[in-house]
mmCIF file of C-alpha atoms in Angstrom:
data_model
loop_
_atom_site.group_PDB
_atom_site.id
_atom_site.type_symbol
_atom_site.label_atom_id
_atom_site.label_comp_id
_atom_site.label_asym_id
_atom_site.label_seq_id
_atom_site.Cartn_x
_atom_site.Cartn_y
_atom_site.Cartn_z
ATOM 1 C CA UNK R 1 68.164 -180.975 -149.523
ATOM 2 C CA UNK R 2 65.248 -179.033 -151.031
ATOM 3 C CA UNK R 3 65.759 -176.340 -149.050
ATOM 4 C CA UNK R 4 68.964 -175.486 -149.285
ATOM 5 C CA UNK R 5 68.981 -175.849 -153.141
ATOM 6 C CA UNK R 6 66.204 -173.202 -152.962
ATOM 7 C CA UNK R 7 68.337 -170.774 -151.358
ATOM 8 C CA UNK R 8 71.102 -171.064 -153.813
ATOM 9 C CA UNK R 9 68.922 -170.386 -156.741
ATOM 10 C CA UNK R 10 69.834 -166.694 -156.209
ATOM 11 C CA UNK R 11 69.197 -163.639 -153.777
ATOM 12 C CA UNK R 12 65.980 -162.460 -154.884
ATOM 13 C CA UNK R 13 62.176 -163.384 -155.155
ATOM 14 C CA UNK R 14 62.170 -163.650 -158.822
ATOM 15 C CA UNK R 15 65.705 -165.198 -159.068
ATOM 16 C CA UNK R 16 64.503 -167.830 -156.765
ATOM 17 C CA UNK R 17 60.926 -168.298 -158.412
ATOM 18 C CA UNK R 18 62.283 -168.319 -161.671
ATOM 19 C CA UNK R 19 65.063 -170.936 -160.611
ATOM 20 C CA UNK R 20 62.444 -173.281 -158.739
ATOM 21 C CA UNK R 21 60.269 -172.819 -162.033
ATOM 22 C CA UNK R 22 63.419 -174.484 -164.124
ATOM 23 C CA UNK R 23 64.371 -177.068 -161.986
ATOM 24 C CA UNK R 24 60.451 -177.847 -162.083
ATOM 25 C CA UNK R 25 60.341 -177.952 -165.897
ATOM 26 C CA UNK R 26 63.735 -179.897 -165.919
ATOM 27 C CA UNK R 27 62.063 -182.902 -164.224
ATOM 28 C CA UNK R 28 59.246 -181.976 -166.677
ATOM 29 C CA UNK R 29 56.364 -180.795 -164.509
ATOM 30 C CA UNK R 30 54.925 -177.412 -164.161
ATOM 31 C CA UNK R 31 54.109 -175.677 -160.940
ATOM 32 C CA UNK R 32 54.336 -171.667 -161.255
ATOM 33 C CA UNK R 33 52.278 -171.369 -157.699
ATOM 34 C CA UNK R 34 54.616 -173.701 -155.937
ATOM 35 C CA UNK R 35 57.342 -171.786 -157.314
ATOM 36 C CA UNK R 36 56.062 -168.102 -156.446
ATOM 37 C CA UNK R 37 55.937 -169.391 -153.077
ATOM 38 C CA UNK R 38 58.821 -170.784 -152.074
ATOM 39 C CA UNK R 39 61.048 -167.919 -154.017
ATOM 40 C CA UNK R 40 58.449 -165.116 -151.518
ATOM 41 C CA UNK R 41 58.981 -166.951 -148.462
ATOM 42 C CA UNK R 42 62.561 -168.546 -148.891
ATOM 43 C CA UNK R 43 63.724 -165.008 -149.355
ATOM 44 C CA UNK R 44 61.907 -163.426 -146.812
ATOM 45 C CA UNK R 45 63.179 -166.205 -143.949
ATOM 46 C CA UNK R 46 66.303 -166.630 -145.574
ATOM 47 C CA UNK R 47 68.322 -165.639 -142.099
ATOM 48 C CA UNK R 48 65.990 -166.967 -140.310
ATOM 49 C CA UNK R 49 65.007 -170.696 -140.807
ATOM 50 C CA UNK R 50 63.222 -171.406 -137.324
ATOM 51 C CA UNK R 51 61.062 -168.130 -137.704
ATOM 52 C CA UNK R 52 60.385 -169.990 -141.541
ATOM 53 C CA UNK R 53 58.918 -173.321 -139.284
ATOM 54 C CA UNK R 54 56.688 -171.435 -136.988
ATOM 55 C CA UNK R 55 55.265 -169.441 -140.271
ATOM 56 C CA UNK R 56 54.813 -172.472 -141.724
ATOM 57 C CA UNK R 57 53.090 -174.035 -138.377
ATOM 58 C CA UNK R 58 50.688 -170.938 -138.940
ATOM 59 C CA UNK R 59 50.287 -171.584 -142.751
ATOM 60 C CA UNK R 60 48.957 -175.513 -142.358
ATOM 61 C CA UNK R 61 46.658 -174.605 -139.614
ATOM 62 C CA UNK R 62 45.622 -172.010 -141.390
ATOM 63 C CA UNK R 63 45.001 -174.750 -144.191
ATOM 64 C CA UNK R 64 43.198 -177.048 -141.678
ATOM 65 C CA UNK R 65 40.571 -174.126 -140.474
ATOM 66 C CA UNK R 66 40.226 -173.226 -143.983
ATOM 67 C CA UNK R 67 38.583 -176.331 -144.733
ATOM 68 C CA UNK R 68 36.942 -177.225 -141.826
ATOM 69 C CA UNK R 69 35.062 -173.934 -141.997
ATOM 70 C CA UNK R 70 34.395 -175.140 -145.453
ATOM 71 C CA UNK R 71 32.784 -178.095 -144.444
ATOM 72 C CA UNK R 72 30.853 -176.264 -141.569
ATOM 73 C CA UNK R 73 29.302 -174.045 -144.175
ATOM 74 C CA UNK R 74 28.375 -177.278 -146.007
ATOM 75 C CA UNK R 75 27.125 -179.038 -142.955
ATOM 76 C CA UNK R 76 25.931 -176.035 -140.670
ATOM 77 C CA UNK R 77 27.534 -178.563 -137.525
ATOM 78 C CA UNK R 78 30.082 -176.476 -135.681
ATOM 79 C CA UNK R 79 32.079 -179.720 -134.680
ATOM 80 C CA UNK R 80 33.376 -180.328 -138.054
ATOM 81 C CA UNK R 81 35.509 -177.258 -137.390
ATOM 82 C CA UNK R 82 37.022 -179.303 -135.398
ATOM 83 C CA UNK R 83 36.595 -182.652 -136.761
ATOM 84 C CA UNK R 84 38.171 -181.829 -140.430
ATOM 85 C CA UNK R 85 41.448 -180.482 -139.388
ATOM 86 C CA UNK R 86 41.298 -184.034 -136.625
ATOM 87 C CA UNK R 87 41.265 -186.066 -140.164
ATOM 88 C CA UNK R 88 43.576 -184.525 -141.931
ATOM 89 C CA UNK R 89 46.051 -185.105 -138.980
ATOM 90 C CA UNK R 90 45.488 -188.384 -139.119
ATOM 91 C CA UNK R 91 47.340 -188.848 -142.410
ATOM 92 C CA UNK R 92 51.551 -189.137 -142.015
ATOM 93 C CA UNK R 93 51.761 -187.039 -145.566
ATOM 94 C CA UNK R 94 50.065 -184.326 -143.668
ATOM 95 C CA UNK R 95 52.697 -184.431 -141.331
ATOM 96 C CA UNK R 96 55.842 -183.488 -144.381
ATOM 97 C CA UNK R 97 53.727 -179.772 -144.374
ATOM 98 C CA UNK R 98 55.194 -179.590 -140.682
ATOM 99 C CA UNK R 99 58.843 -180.779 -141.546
ATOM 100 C CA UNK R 100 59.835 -180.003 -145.095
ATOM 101 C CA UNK R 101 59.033 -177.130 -145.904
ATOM 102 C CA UNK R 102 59.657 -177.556 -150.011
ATOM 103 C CA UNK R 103 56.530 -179.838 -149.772
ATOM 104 C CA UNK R 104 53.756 -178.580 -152.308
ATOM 105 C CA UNK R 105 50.930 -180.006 -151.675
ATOM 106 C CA UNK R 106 49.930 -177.880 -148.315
ATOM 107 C CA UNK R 107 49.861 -174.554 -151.341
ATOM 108 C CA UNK R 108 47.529 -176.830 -153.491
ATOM 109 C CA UNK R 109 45.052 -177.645 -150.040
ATOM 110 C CA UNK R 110 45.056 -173.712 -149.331
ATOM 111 C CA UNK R 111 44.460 -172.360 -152.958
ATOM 112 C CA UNK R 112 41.906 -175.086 -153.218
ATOM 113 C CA UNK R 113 40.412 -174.354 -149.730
ATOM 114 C CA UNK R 114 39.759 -170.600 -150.861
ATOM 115 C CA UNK R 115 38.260 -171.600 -153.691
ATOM 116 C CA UNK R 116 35.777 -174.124 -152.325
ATOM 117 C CA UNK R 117 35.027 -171.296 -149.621
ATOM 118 C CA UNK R 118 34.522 -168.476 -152.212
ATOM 119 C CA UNK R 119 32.186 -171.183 -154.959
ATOM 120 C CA UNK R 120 30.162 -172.612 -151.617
ATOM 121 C CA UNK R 121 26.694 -169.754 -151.181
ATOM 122 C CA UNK R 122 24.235 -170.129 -149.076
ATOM 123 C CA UNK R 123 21.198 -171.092 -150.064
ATOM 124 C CA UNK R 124 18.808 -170.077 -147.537
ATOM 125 C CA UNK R 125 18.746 -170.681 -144.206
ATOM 126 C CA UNK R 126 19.019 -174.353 -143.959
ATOM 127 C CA UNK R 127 20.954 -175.374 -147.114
ATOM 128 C CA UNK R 128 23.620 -175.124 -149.695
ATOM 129 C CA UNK R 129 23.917 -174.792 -152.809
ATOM 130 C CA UNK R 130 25.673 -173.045 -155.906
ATOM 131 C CA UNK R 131 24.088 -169.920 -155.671
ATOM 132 C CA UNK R 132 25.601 -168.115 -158.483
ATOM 133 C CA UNK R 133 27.940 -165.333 -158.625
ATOM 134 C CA UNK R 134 30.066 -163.719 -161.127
ATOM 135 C CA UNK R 135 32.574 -162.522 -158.349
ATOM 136 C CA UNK R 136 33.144 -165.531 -156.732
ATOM 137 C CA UNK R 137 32.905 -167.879 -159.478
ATOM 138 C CA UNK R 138 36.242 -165.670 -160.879
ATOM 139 C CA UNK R 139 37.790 -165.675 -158.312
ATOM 140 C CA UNK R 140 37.100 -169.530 -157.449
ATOM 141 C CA UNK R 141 37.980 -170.151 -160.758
ATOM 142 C CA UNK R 142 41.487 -168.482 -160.467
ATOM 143 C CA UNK R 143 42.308 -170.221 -157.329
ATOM 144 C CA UNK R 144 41.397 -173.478 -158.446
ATOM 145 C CA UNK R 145 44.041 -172.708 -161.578
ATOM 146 C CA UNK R 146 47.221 -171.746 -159.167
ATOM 147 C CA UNK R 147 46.109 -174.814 -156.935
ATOM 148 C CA UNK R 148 46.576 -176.497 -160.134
ATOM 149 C CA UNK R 149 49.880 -174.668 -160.619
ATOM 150 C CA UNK R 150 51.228 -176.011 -157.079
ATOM 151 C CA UNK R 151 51.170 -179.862 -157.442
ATOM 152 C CA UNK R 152 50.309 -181.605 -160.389
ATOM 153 C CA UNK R 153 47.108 -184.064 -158.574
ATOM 154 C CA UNK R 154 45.409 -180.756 -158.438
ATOM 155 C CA UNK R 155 44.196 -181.002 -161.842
ATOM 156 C CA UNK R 156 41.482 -183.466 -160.594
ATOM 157 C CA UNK R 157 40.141 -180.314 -158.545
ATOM 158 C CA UNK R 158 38.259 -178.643 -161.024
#
């Protein structure tokens, strides 16, 4: 039902942004990243739905490497490559990424998975830790504000 109300908010990226945007503030929540997305991709697969579910296939694992090479760089042990994206499949809400593809909260996981990636430095050679950097630290920041900007539980993030 999502879906298709998407693709009536208009025939363009911003038409559609801007139309997901409204409905969002309507029901009095604000999620400009959320939005952004779905009006990019919704126009982009609008004629093609099934390519839309393999792209989106691609865009949660995507999500699941993201952070289990986040917590390898944290742990140095190659098997929580593995053992991350095994967890988070373990979860049925995980699942609604795979299914519906309005569902925010897989944008909120990938913003904050950059973020985490581009804030985590190496240390030295056998540890991690906040090795500071004005680079990464802006660009952390700003992904940590549009994974705020896809769901509103984000917030808790920073």
């Amino acid at each position: 039902m999502d879906d298709l109300l998407i693709l009536d908010f208009g025939r363009g990226v911003l038409d559609r942004s801007l139309g997901f945007l409204d409905t969002f503030k309507a029901f009095g929540v604000f999620r400009p990243a959320s939005a952004l997305h779905s009006g990019i991709f919704y126009t982009i697969f609008e004629h093609s739905p099934d390519k839309f579910y393999v792209f989106r296939a691609l865009e949660v694992s995507f999500v699941m490497f993201l952070w289990g090479f986040c917590a390898f760089r944290i742990t140095k042990n190659a098997l929580s490559i593995i053992l991350v994206p095994a967890i988070a499949l373990s979860f049925h809400y995980f699942y609604d990424a795979f299914f519906y593809l309005s569902s925010q909260e897989i944008i909120g996981l990938l913003f904050l998975g950059l973020a985490f990636n581009f804030l985590i430095r190496e240390d030295g050679p056998n540890g991690i830790g906040m090795k500071f950097s004005w680079g990464s630290w802006a660009i952390g920041s700003a992904l940590i504000f549009c994974a705020y900007g896809a769901k509103a539980p984000f917030v808790s993030s920073g």
